[in-house]
PDB file of C-alpha atoms in Angstrom:
ATOM      1  CA  UNK C 128     127.137 -90.487 -43.648  1.00  0.00           C
ATOM      2  CA  UNK C 129     123.825 -89.839 -44.994  1.00  0.00           C
ATOM      3  CA  UNK C 130     121.435 -87.477 -43.206  1.00  0.00           C
ATOM      4  CA  UNK C 131     119.579 -90.265 -41.265  1.00  0.00           C
ATOM      5  CA  UNK C 132     122.960 -91.524 -40.048  1.00  0.00           C
ATOM      6  CA  UNK C 133     123.835 -87.767 -39.208  1.00  0.00           C
ATOM      7  CA  UNK C 134     120.987 -87.423 -37.156  1.00  0.00           C
ATOM      8  CA  UNK C 135     121.050 -90.422 -35.252  1.00  0.00           C
ATOM      9  CA  UNK C 136     124.071 -88.628 -33.762  1.00  0.00           C
ATOM     10  CA  UNK C 137     122.169 -85.822 -32.162  1.00  0.00           C
ATOM     11  CA  UNK C 138     118.640 -87.540 -31.767  1.00  0.00           C
ATOM     12  CA  UNK C 139     117.056 -91.141 -31.174  1.00  0.00           C
ATOM     13  CA  UNK C 140     115.387 -91.640 -34.155  1.00  0.00           C
ATOM     14  CA  UNK C 141     111.970 -93.785 -34.098  1.00  0.00           C
ATOM     15  CA  UNK C 142     110.045 -95.697 -36.589  1.00  0.00           C
ATOM     16  CA  UNK C 143     106.490 -94.274 -37.022  1.00  0.00           C
ATOM     17  CA  UNK C 144     104.830 -97.569 -38.346  1.00  0.00           C
ATOM     18  CA  UNK C 145     103.435-101.136 -37.850  1.00  0.00           C
ATOM     19  CA  UNK C 146     105.422-102.381 -40.928  1.00  0.00           C
ATOM     20  CA  UNK C 147     108.288-104.880 -39.980  1.00  0.00           C
ATOM     21  CA  UNK C 148     110.354-104.714 -42.950  1.00  0.00           C
ATOM     22  CA  UNK C 149     110.561-100.977 -42.522  1.00  0.00           C
ATOM     23  CA  UNK C 150     111.589-101.149 -39.472  1.00  0.00           C
ATOM     24  CA  UNK C 151     114.393-103.585 -40.254  1.00  0.00           C
ATOM     25  CA  UNK C 152     115.636-101.495 -42.672  1.00  0.00           C
ATOM     26  CA  UNK C 153     116.399 -98.153 -41.191  1.00  0.00           C
ATOM     27  CA  UNK C 154     117.544 -99.834 -37.612  1.00  0.00           C
ATOM     28  CA  UNK C 155     115.548 -97.302 -35.310  1.00  0.00           C
ATOM     29  CA  UNK C 156     116.010 -97.538 -31.540  1.00  0.00           C
ATOM     30  CA  UNK C 157     112.373 -97.382 -31.033  1.00  0.00           C
ATOM     31  CA  UNK C 158     108.828 -97.572 -33.038  1.00  0.00           C
ATOM     32  CA  UNK C 159     105.473 -96.220 -32.280  1.00  0.00           C
ATOM     33  CA  UNK C 160     102.050 -97.632 -33.573  1.00  0.00           C
ATOM     34  CA  UNK C 161      98.632 -96.189 -33.459  1.00  0.00           C
ATOM     35  CA  UNK C 162      95.311 -97.364 -34.645  1.00  0.00           C
ATOM     36  CA  UNK C 163      95.935 -95.854 -37.920  1.00  0.00           C
ATOM     37  CA  UNK C 164      99.075 -97.639 -38.739  1.00  0.00           C
ATOM     38  CA  UNK C 165      97.907-101.104 -37.264  1.00  0.00           C
ATOM     39  CA  UNK C 166      94.723-100.802 -39.678  1.00  0.00           C
ATOM     40  CA  UNK C 167      97.177 -99.789 -42.793  1.00  0.00           C
ATOM     41  CA  UNK C 168      99.245-102.678 -41.770  1.00  0.00           C
ATOM     42  CA  UNK C 169      96.893-105.225 -41.443  1.00  0.00           C
ATOM     43  CA  UNK C 170      95.131-104.704 -44.867  1.00  0.00           C
ATOM     44  CA  UNK C 171      98.673-106.143 -46.333  1.00  0.00           C
ATOM     45  CA  UNK C 172      98.641-109.608 -47.357  1.00  0.00           C
ATOM     46  CA  UNK C 173     101.979-110.181 -44.843  1.00  0.00           C
ATOM     47  CA  UNK C 174     100.307-108.869 -41.861  1.00  0.00           C
ATOM     48  CA  UNK C 175      96.639-110.202 -42.315  1.00  0.00           C
ATOM     49  CA  UNK C 176      97.822-113.298 -40.704  1.00  0.00           C
ATOM     50  CA  UNK C 177      98.614-111.336 -37.492  1.00  0.00           C
ATOM     51  CA  UNK C 178      94.644-110.280 -37.352  1.00  0.00           C
ATOM     52  CA  UNK C 179      93.683-113.755 -38.344  1.00  0.00           C
ATOM     53  CA  UNK C 180      95.504-115.619 -35.497  1.00  0.00           C
ATOM     54  CA  UNK C 181      94.140-112.880 -33.030  1.00  0.00           C
ATOM     55  CA  UNK C 182      90.647-113.772 -34.222  1.00  0.00           C
ATOM     56  CA  UNK C 183      90.856-117.475 -33.921  1.00  0.00           C
ATOM     57  CA  UNK C 184      92.829-117.883 -31.093  1.00  0.00           C
ATOM     58  CA  UNK C 185      90.082-115.523 -28.890  1.00  0.00           C
ATOM     59  CA  UNK C 186      86.633-116.863 -30.350  1.00  0.00           C
ATOM     60  CA  UNK C 187      84.815-115.389 -27.778  1.00  0.00           C
ATOM     61  CA  UNK C 188      86.781-112.233 -27.007  1.00  0.00           C
ATOM     62  CA  UNK C 189      84.686-108.986 -28.184  1.00  0.00           C
ATOM     63  CA  UNK C 190      86.006-107.064 -30.955  1.00  0.00           C
ATOM     64  CA  UNK C 191      88.021-104.834 -28.564  1.00  0.00           C
ATOM     65  CA  UNK C 192      89.716-107.731 -26.515  1.00  0.00           C
ATOM     66  CA  UNK C 193      90.842-108.938 -29.860  1.00  0.00           C
ATOM     67  CA  UNK C 194      92.155-105.182 -30.809  1.00  0.00           C
ATOM     68  CA  UNK C 195      93.879-105.312 -27.654  1.00  0.00           C
ATOM     69  CA  UNK C 196      95.607-108.901 -28.639  1.00  0.00           C
ATOM     70  CA  UNK C 197      96.321-107.726 -31.945  1.00  0.00           C
ATOM     71  CA  UNK C 198      98.283-104.646 -30.601  1.00  0.00           C
ATOM     72  CA  UNK C 199     100.334-106.809 -28.238  1.00  0.00           C
ATOM     73  CA  UNK C 200     101.078-109.032 -31.346  1.00  0.00           C
ATOM     74  CA  UNK C 201     102.615-106.177 -33.308  1.00  0.00           C
ATOM     75  CA  UNK C 202     104.349-104.772 -30.490  1.00  0.00           C
ATOM     76  CA  UNK C 203     105.933-108.125 -29.571  1.00  0.00           C
ATOM     77  CA  UNK C 204     106.866-108.953 -33.140  1.00  0.00           C
ATOM     78  CA  UNK C 205     108.209-104.898 -33.375  1.00  0.00           C
ATOM     79  CA  UNK C 206     110.324-105.787 -30.033  1.00  0.00           C
ATOM     80  CA  UNK C 207     111.952-108.391 -31.607  1.00  0.00           C
ATOM     81  CA  UNK C 208     113.676-106.191 -33.992  1.00  0.00           C
ATOM     82  CA  UNK C 209     114.164-102.948 -32.295  1.00  0.00           C
ATOM     83  CA  UNK C 210     116.499-102.821 -28.946  1.00  0.00           C
ATOM     84  CA  UNK C 211     114.404-100.132 -27.758  1.00  0.00           C
ATOM     85  CA  UNK C 212     110.394 -99.405 -26.506  1.00  0.00           C
ATOM     86  CA  UNK C 213     107.487 -99.834 -28.446  1.00  0.00           C
ATOM     87  CA  UNK C 214     104.490 -97.363 -27.946  1.00  0.00           C
ATOM     88  CA  UNK C 215     100.581 -99.124 -27.781  1.00  0.00           C
ATOM     89  CA  UNK C 216      97.655 -97.020 -27.938  1.00  0.00           C
ATOM     90  CA  UNK C 217      94.997 -97.005 -25.520  1.00  0.00           C
ATOM     91  CA  UNK C 218      91.393 -96.974 -27.166  1.00  0.00           C
ATOM     92  CA  UNK C 219      90.754 -93.249 -28.269  1.00  0.00           C
ATOM     93  CA  UNK C 220      87.062 -93.366 -26.671  1.00  0.00           C
ATOM     94  CA  UNK C 221      88.925 -93.443 -23.546  1.00  0.00           C
ATOM     95  CA  UNK C 222      90.076 -90.208 -24.007  1.00  0.00           C
ATOM     96  CA  UNK C 223      88.158 -88.255 -21.050  1.00  0.00           C
ATOM     97  CA  UNK C 224      87.864 -91.456 -19.195  1.00  0.00           C
ATOM     98  CA  UNK C 225      90.807 -91.249 -16.226  1.00  0.00           C
ATOM     99  CA  UNK C 226      89.599 -94.946 -14.854  1.00  0.00           C
ATOM    100  CA  UNK C 227      89.135 -96.486 -18.258  1.00  0.00           C
ATOM    101  CA  UNK C 228      92.692 -95.180 -19.306  1.00  0.00           C
ATOM    102  CA  UNK C 229      94.307 -96.258 -16.255  1.00  0.00           C
ATOM    103  CA  UNK C 230      92.437 -99.785 -16.557  1.00  0.00           C
ATOM    104  CA  UNK C 231      93.454-100.437 -20.153  1.00  0.00           C
ATOM    105  CA  UNK C 232      97.092 -99.326 -19.443  1.00  0.00           C
ATOM    106  CA  UNK C 233      97.507-102.114 -16.844  1.00  0.00           C
ATOM    107  CA  UNK C 234      95.461-104.224 -19.174  1.00  0.00           C
ATOM    108  CA  UNK C 235      98.101-103.822 -21.828  1.00  0.00           C
ATOM    109  CA  UNK C 236     101.108-103.960 -19.728  1.00  0.00           C
ATOM    110  CA  UNK C 237      99.594-107.386 -18.350  1.00  0.00           C
ATOM    111  CA  UNK C 238      99.060-108.519 -22.147  1.00  0.00           C
ATOM    112  CA  UNK C 239     102.517-108.041 -22.666  1.00  0.00           C
ATOM    113  CA  UNK C 240     103.904-109.249 -19.348  1.00  0.00           C
ATOM    114  CA  UNK C 241     101.977-112.762 -20.366  1.00  0.00           C
ATOM    115  CA  UNK C 242     103.372-112.651 -23.614  1.00  0.00           C
ATOM    116  CA  UNK C 243     107.092-112.763 -21.723  1.00  0.00           C
ATOM    117  CA  UNK C 244     108.040-108.752 -22.348  1.00  0.00           C
ATOM    118  CA  UNK C 245     109.023-106.388 -19.366  1.00  0.00           C
ATOM    119  CA  UNK C 246     107.087-102.991 -18.997  1.00  0.00           C
ATOM    120  CA  UNK C 247     110.178-100.911 -19.585  1.00  0.00           C
ATOM    121  CA  UNK C 248     109.871-101.624 -23.198  1.00  0.00           C
ATOM    122  CA  UNK C 249     106.563-100.701 -23.155  1.00  0.00           C
ATOM    123  CA  UNK C 250     105.408 -97.145 -23.550  1.00  0.00           C
ATOM    124  CA  UNK C 251     101.436 -96.576 -23.354  1.00  0.00           C
ATOM    125  CA  UNK C 252      99.999 -94.140 -25.796  1.00  0.00           C
ATOM    126  CA  UNK C 253      96.842 -92.111 -24.649  1.00  0.00           C
ATOM    127  CA  UNK C 254      95.712 -88.458 -25.868  1.00  0.00           C
ATOM    128  CA  UNK C 255      96.780 -85.360 -23.956  1.00  0.00           C
ATOM    129  CA  UNK C 256      93.448 -84.457 -22.523  1.00  0.00           C
ATOM    130  CA  UNK C 257      93.264 -83.369 -18.730  1.00  0.00           C
ATOM    131  CA  UNK C 258      91.850 -87.126 -18.211  1.00  0.00           C
ATOM    132  CA  UNK C 259      94.337 -88.397 -20.400  1.00  0.00           C
ATOM    133  CA  UNK C 260      97.445 -86.679 -18.345  1.00  0.00           C
ATOM    134  CA  UNK C 261      95.752 -87.523 -14.870  1.00  0.00           C
ATOM    135  CA  UNK C 262      95.570 -91.266 -16.031  1.00  0.00           C
ATOM    136  CA  UNK C 263      99.417 -90.844 -16.950  1.00  0.00           C
ATOM    137  CA  UNK C 264     100.220 -89.670 -13.192  1.00  0.00           C
ATOM    138  CA  UNK C 265      98.583 -92.451 -11.615  1.00  0.00           C
ATOM    139  CA  UNK C 266     100.419 -95.145 -14.261  1.00  0.00           C
ATOM    140  CA  UNK C 267     103.317 -93.641 -13.919  1.00  0.00           C
ATOM    141  CA  UNK C 268     103.462 -93.980 -10.115  1.00  0.00           C
ATOM    142  CA  UNK C 269     103.004 -97.622 -10.666  1.00  0.00           C
ATOM    143  CA  UNK C 270     105.981 -97.738 -13.048  1.00  0.00           C
ATOM    144  CA  UNK C 271     103.688 -97.998 -16.368  1.00  0.00           C
ATOM    145  CA  UNK C 272     105.791 -95.495 -18.741  1.00  0.00           C
ATOM    146  CA  UNK C 273     103.191 -93.121 -21.015  1.00  0.00           C
ATOM    147  CA  UNK C 274     104.038 -91.715 -24.202  1.00  0.00           C
ATOM    148  CA  UNK C 275     101.256 -88.581 -24.407  1.00  0.00           C
ATOM    149  CA  UNK C 276     100.087 -88.333 -28.066  1.00  0.00           C
ATOM    150  CA  UNK C 277      97.863 -85.925 -29.797  1.00  0.00           C
ATOM    151  CA  UNK C 278      99.689 -83.085 -28.457  1.00  0.00           C
ATOM    152  CA  UNK C 279      99.677 -79.771 -29.788  1.00  0.00           C
ATOM    153  CA  UNK C 280     100.376 -77.052 -27.128  1.00  0.00           C
ATOM    154  CA  UNK C 281     102.843 -76.071 -24.495  1.00  0.00           C
ATOM    155  CA  UNK C 282      99.856 -75.925 -21.796  1.00  0.00           C
ATOM    156  CA  UNK C 283      99.461 -79.779 -22.811  1.00  0.00           C
ATOM    157  CA  UNK C 284     103.119 -80.124 -22.666  1.00  0.00           C
ATOM    158  CA  UNK C 285     103.644 -78.647 -19.108  1.00  0.00           C
ATOM    159  CA  UNK C 286     100.931 -80.560 -17.808  1.00  0.00           C
ATOM    160  CA  UNK C 287     102.136 -84.057 -18.764  1.00  0.00           C
ATOM    161  CA  UNK C 288     105.814 -82.635 -17.494  1.00  0.00           C
ATOM    162  CA  UNK C 289     104.342 -81.885 -14.156  1.00  0.00           C
ATOM    163  CA  UNK C 290     102.191 -85.145 -14.018  1.00  0.00           C
ATOM    164  CA  UNK C 291     105.791 -87.024 -14.622  1.00  0.00           C
ATOM    165  CA  UNK C 292     104.953 -88.558 -18.129  1.00  0.00           C
ATOM    166  CA  UNK C 293     107.790 -90.553 -19.173  1.00  0.00           C
ATOM    167  CA  UNK C 294     107.452 -88.949 -23.062  1.00  0.00           C
ATOM    168  CA  UNK C 295     105.469 -86.626 -24.995  1.00  0.00           C
ATOM    169  CA  UNK C 296     104.775 -86.629 -28.965  1.00  0.00           C
ATOM    170  CA  UNK C 297     104.334 -83.195 -30.253  1.00  0.00           C
ATOM    171  CA  UNK C 298     102.537 -83.277 -33.459  1.00  0.00           C
ATOM    172  CA  UNK C 299     104.565 -81.154 -36.045  1.00  0.00           C
ATOM    173  CA  UNK C 300     102.829 -81.767 -38.612  1.00  0.00           C
ATOM    174  CA  UNK C 301      99.227 -81.325 -38.021  1.00  0.00           C
ATOM    175  CA  UNK C 302     100.066 -78.067 -36.345  1.00  0.00           C
ATOM    176  CA  UNK C 303     101.617 -77.157 -39.927  1.00  0.00           C
ATOM    177  CA  UNK C 304      98.761 -78.424 -41.765  1.00  0.00           C
ATOM    178  CA  UNK C 305      96.211 -76.111 -39.509  1.00  0.00           C
ATOM    179  CA  UNK C 306      98.534 -73.215 -39.979  1.00  0.00           C
ATOM    180  CA  UNK C 307      99.100 -73.766 -43.853  1.00  0.00           C
ATOM    181  CA  UNK C 308      95.129 -73.868 -44.503  1.00  0.00           C
ATOM    182  CA  UNK C 309      94.594 -70.669 -42.040  1.00  0.00           C
ATOM    183  CA  UNK C 310      96.929 -68.538 -43.439  1.00  0.00           C
ATOM    184  CA  UNK C 311      97.565 -69.732 -46.948  1.00  0.00           C
ATOM    185  CA  UNK C 312     101.428 -70.236 -46.528  1.00  0.00           C
ATOM    186  CA  UNK C 313     103.620 -73.002 -47.074  1.00  0.00           C
ATOM    187  CA  UNK C 314     105.938 -72.760 -44.262  1.00  0.00           C
ATOM    188  CA  UNK C 315     109.500 -74.108 -44.233  1.00  0.00           C
ATOM    189  CA  UNK C 316     112.619 -74.749 -42.298  1.00  0.00           C
ATOM    190  CA  UNK C 317     112.404 -72.761 -38.969  1.00  0.00           C
ATOM    191  CA  UNK C 318     109.499 -70.458 -39.708  1.00  0.00           C
ATOM    192  CA  UNK C 319     107.239 -73.669 -39.769  1.00  0.00           C
ATOM    193  CA  UNK C 320     104.690 -73.372 -36.395  1.00  0.00           C
ATOM    194  CA  UNK C 321     104.822 -77.241 -35.761  1.00  0.00           C
ATOM    195  CA  UNK C 322     108.645 -76.804 -35.767  1.00  0.00           C
ATOM    196  CA  UNK C 323     108.727 -73.629 -33.541  1.00  0.00           C
ATOM    197  CA  UNK C 324     106.181 -75.284 -31.112  1.00  0.00           C
ATOM    198  CA  UNK C 325     108.384 -78.254 -30.427  1.00  0.00           C
ATOM    199  CA  UNK C 326     111.549 -75.759 -29.992  1.00  0.00           C
ATOM    200  CA  UNK C 327     109.457 -74.072 -27.266  1.00  0.00           C
ATOM    201  CA  UNK C 328     108.568 -76.930 -25.418  1.00  0.00           C
ATOM    202  CA  UNK C 329     111.684 -78.603 -25.737  1.00  0.00           C
ATOM    203  CA  UNK C 330     113.565 -75.710 -24.142  1.00  0.00           C
ATOM    204  CA  UNK C 331     110.940 -74.981 -21.424  1.00  0.00           C
ATOM    205  CA  UNK C 332     111.600 -78.691 -20.255  1.00  0.00           C
ATOM    206  CA  UNK C 333     115.304 -78.384 -20.572  1.00  0.00           C
ATOM    207  CA  UNK C 334     115.474 -74.514 -18.787  1.00  0.00           C
ATOM    208  CA  UNK C 335     113.483 -75.679 -15.840  1.00  0.00           C
ATOM    209  CA  UNK C 336     114.517 -79.165 -15.256  1.00  0.00           C
ATOM    210  CA  UNK C 337     112.056 -81.294 -16.542  1.00  0.00           C
ATOM    211  CA  UNK C 338     112.902 -85.246 -17.432  1.00  0.00           C
ATOM    212  CA  UNK C 339     110.113 -85.967 -19.643  1.00  0.00           C
ATOM    213  CA  UNK C 340     111.390 -86.964 -23.138  1.00  0.00           C
ATOM    214  CA  UNK C 341     110.453 -84.946 -26.066  1.00  0.00           C
ATOM    215  CA  UNK C 342     109.616 -86.691 -29.359  1.00  0.00           C
ATOM    216  CA  UNK C 343     108.348 -84.855 -32.368  1.00  0.00           C
ATOM    217  CA  UNK C 344     106.013 -86.078 -34.647  1.00  0.00           C
ATOM    218  CA  UNK C 345     103.671 -86.645 -37.573  1.00  0.00           C
ATOM    219  CA  UNK C 346     106.198 -84.875 -39.830  1.00  0.00           C
ATOM    220  CA  UNK C 347     105.332 -83.737 -43.539  1.00  0.00           C
ATOM    221  CA  UNK C 348     108.742 -83.247 -45.094  1.00  0.00           C
ATOM    222  CA  UNK C 349     112.558 -83.708 -44.044  1.00  0.00           C
ATOM    223  CA  UNK C 350     113.108 -79.905 -43.418  1.00  0.00           C
ATOM    224  CA  UNK C 351     110.700 -80.189 -40.451  1.00  0.00           C
ATOM    225  CA  UNK C 352     113.110 -83.045 -39.188  1.00  0.00           C
ATOM    226  CA  UNK C 353     116.129 -81.775 -39.596  1.00  0.00           C
ATOM    227  CA  UNK C 354     115.219 -78.211 -38.023  1.00  0.00           C
ATOM    228  CA  UNK C 355     114.329 -80.532 -35.016  1.00  0.00           C
ATOM    229  CA  UNK C 356     117.681 -82.539 -35.314  1.00  0.00           C
ATOM    230  CA  UNK C 357     119.199 -82.631 -31.334  1.00  0.00           C
ATOM    231  CA  UNK C 358     115.666 -83.109 -30.171  1.00  0.00           C
ATOM    232  CA  UNK C 359     115.124 -86.424 -27.681  1.00  0.00           C
ATOM    233  CA  UNK C 360     113.178 -88.401 -30.205  1.00  0.00           C
ATOM    234  CA  UNK C 361     111.875 -88.202 -33.404  1.00  0.00           C
ATOM    235  CA  UNK C 362     109.476 -90.355 -34.956  1.00  0.00           C
ATOM    236  CA  UNK C 363     109.273 -90.850 -38.810  1.00  0.00           C
ATOM    237  CA  UNK C 364     107.588 -92.615 -41.019  1.00  0.00           C
ATOM    238  CA  UNK C 365     109.350 -94.757 -43.833  1.00  0.00           C
ATOM    239  CA  UNK C 366     109.012 -92.747 -46.661  1.00  0.00           C
ATOM    240  CA  UNK C 367     110.895 -89.835 -44.943  1.00  0.00           C
ATOM    241  CA  UNK C 368     113.014 -91.940 -43.456  1.00  0.00           C
ATOM    242  CA  UNK C 369     114.321 -92.885 -47.009  1.00  0.00           C
ATOM    243  CA  UNK C 370     114.640 -89.591 -48.088  1.00  0.00           C
ATOM    244  CA  UNK C 371     117.125 -88.698 -45.260  1.00  0.00           C
ATOM    245  CA  UNK C 372     118.870 -91.960 -46.026  1.00  0.00           C
ATOM    246  CA  UNK C 373     119.099 -91.152 -49.598  1.00  0.00           C
ATOM    247  CA  UNK C 374     120.620 -87.570 -48.983  1.00  0.00           C
ATOM    248  CA  UNK C 375     124.272 -86.903 -48.090  1.00  0.00           C
ATOM    249  CA  UNK C 376     123.394 -83.336 -47.425  1.00  0.00           C
ATOM    250  CA  UNK C 377     124.784 -81.559 -44.038  1.00  0.00           C
ATOM    251  CA  UNK C 378     123.192 -82.219 -40.914  1.00  0.00           C
ATOM    252  CA  UNK C 379     123.324 -79.434 -38.304  1.00  0.00           C
ATOM    253  CA  UNK C 380     122.282 -79.731 -34.372  1.00  0.00           C
ATOM    254  CA  UNK C 381     119.796 -77.351 -33.801  1.00  0.00           C
ATOM    255  CA  UNK C 382     118.343 -78.271 -30.050  1.00  0.00           C
ATOM    256  CA  UNK C 383     120.394 -78.694 -27.001  1.00  0.00           C
ATOM    257  CA  UNK C 384     120.236 -78.795 -23.469  1.00  0.00           C
ATOM    258  CA  UNK C 385     123.181 -76.332 -22.872  1.00  0.00           C
ATOM    259  CA  UNK C 386     121.334 -73.510 -25.246  1.00  0.00           C
ATOM    260  CA  UNK C 387     117.851 -74.170 -23.194  1.00  0.00           C
ATOM    261  CA  UNK C 388     118.575 -71.958 -20.225  1.00  0.00           C
ATOM    262  CA  UNK C 389     119.305 -69.053 -22.568  1.00  0.00           C
ATOM    263  CA  UNK C 390     115.733 -69.194 -23.980  1.00  0.00           C
ATOM    264  CA  UNK C 391     113.473 -65.957 -22.707  1.00  0.00           C
ATOM    265  CA  UNK C 392     110.682 -68.501 -21.483  1.00  0.00           C
ATOM    266  CA  UNK C 393     108.529 -67.848 -18.125  1.00  0.00           C
ATOM    267  CA  UNK C 394     107.819 -70.594 -16.257  1.00  0.00           C
ATOM    268  CA  UNK C 395     104.236 -71.737 -15.792  1.00  0.00           C
ATOM    269  CA  UNK C 396     101.983 -73.841 -13.440  1.00  0.00           C
ATOM    270  CA  UNK C 397      98.410 -75.341 -14.385  1.00  0.00           C
ATOM    271  CA  UNK C 398      95.475 -76.542 -12.746  1.00  0.00           C
ATOM    272  CA  UNK C 399      92.822 -78.140 -14.369  1.00  0.00           C
ATOM    273  CA  UNK C 400      90.909 -74.594 -15.339  1.00  0.00           C
ATOM    274  CA  UNK C 401      93.987 -72.784 -16.014  1.00  0.00           C
ATOM    275  CA  UNK C 402      94.665 -76.181 -18.357  1.00  0.00           C
ATOM    276  CA  UNK C 403      91.069 -76.038 -19.838  1.00  0.00           C
ATOM    277  CA  UNK C 404      90.919 -72.110 -20.348  1.00  0.00           C
ATOM    278  CA  UNK C 405      94.545 -72.176 -22.534  1.00  0.00           C
ATOM    279  CA  UNK C 406      93.255 -74.821 -24.379  1.00  0.00           C
ATOM    280  CA  UNK C 407      90.051 -72.997 -25.061  1.00  0.00           C
ATOM    281  CA  UNK C 408      92.109 -70.062 -26.016  1.00  0.00           C
ATOM    282  CA  UNK C 409      94.207 -72.113 -28.802  1.00  0.00           C
ATOM    283  CA  UNK C 410      91.681 -72.790 -31.503  1.00  0.00           C
ATOM    284  CA  UNK C 411      94.670 -74.848 -33.109  1.00  0.00           C
ATOM    285  CA  UNK C 412      95.131 -76.992 -30.317  1.00  0.00           C
ATOM    286  CA  UNK C 413      91.642 -77.793 -29.843  1.00  0.00           C
ATOM    287  CA  UNK C 414      90.789 -78.396 -33.115  1.00  0.00           C
ATOM    288  CA  UNK C 415      93.580 -80.845 -33.854  1.00  0.00           C
ATOM    289  CA  UNK C 416      93.312 -82.880 -30.607  1.00  0.00           C
ATOM    290  CA  UNK C 417      89.259 -83.630 -31.138  1.00  0.00           C
ATOM    291  CA  UNK C 418      90.097 -84.521 -34.890  1.00  0.00           C
ATOM    292  CA  UNK C 419      92.926 -86.737 -33.834  1.00  0.00           C
ATOM    293  CA  UNK C 420      90.479 -88.379 -31.142  1.00  0.00           C
ATOM    294  CA  UNK C 421      87.918 -88.760 -34.066  1.00  0.00           C
ATOM    295  CA  UNK C 422      90.144 -90.129 -36.543  1.00  0.00           C
ATOM    296  CA  UNK C 423      91.914 -92.872 -34.132  1.00  0.00           C
ATOM    297  CA  UNK C 424      87.886 -93.905 -33.206  1.00  0.00           C
ATOM    298  CA  UNK C 425      86.981 -94.208 -36.717  1.00  0.00           C
ATOM    299  CA  UNK C 426      90.100 -96.459 -37.473  1.00  0.00           C
ATOM    300  CA  UNK C 427      89.159 -98.453 -34.616  1.00  0.00           C
ATOM    301  CA  UNK C 428      85.932 -99.006 -35.962  1.00  0.00           C
ATOM    302  CA  UNK C 429      87.137-100.160 -39.136  1.00  0.00           C
ATOM    303  CA  UNK C 430      89.232-102.726 -37.032  1.00  0.00           C
ATOM    304  CA  UNK C 431      86.551-104.016 -35.528  1.00  0.00           C
ATOM    305  CA  UNK C 432      84.650-104.502 -38.805  1.00  0.00           C
ATOM    306  CA  UNK C 433      87.771-106.591 -40.039  1.00  0.00           C
ATOM    307  CA  UNK C 434      87.293-108.434 -37.272  1.00  0.00           C
ATOM    308  CA  UNK C 435      83.799-108.827 -37.642  1.00  0.00           C
ATOM    309  CA  UNK C 436      84.105-110.137 -41.573  1.00  0.00           C
ATOM    310  CA  UNK C 437      86.606-112.655 -39.872  1.00  0.00           C
ATOM    311  CA  UNK C 438      84.259-114.592 -37.636  1.00  0.00           C
TER     312      UNK C 438
END
C-alpha cells in the first residue's frame, strides 16, 4: 500500500480543500473548508458558477448573506462526494462575539437543513478564542457540532474539551512556521514543535478521558503528517495527499489511546482568567491566533469584492 492508504488504517483522513476534483481523487471521509480555500476555489473557472448562482438567486441579499449561501453550496456539493462531515466556517469577524457566533452557527445549520442536509454531517468552525469556545459550549448543547480552529496551545485545547467541543484543529504548520522564523531551525520529524504540540494535546485528551476529537491541520510537509499517524483525524491539502499517494515507504503508528495514560502530563482546569493569562504567556499562540483571524477576515473581504463585481 502507498503511504496514504497505510495512514488511513490508523487515522481518519480529511481533505483540506474546496476543490471537488481533489476530494474525489483521494476518497477522504471528511472535508474542511475555510474562507481562504473558498476564495481560491471560486476564482477557478469550474467553480465560479457557484458564486454567480449565489449572487443571481439572492439579488437583495447582503454580501455576508451571499457568502453564507456560497458556503452552503460548497458544503452541499462536497457532501455528495464524501461519506462523512464537512466543516463550514463562521465569519472570523465574530471571533470575539459569543452571541454573534451562536447566531451564525444556528443560521448555517438552518441553511443546510433547508438544503436537505442533517446537522450530524456538518461541523461549524470557529476560532478558539475564549468567546468562540463559549459559543461552542452553547451550540454543542443544542446538538450543533463544532470544529475549533486556529488552535495553537494546550490551554486552548483544554478549554475546548471542557466546553464539550466535538473536534479541534491544532495548526501544526503555523506553529512550525513561528518557531522556524524565531530560531532559524528547520525542524523535522518528532522535533517539530507543531508535531509536539498535537502529540501533547492528543495524549492529554486520551489520558483524562475527553471525547473531543483531535484533527491535526495546516501541514507543511509529509514528515509532520507521518509523525502524527494514529491521531484521530488529519486534514491534509491535495498536494500533500498526492505526495503520500506517490510513496510506498512504511508508515508506523505514532499515537495511540493505549499509550496516553503512561505520559507525564498533569491535569489542569481553566477559568477565563487562567486561560487568558496562559495565552498571554505563549507568544506563539497569541500571535498566530491574531494573525489567523486577520487573514480570514481579509479573504472574506476579497470574497465580498468578487460578489460586488458580479452585481
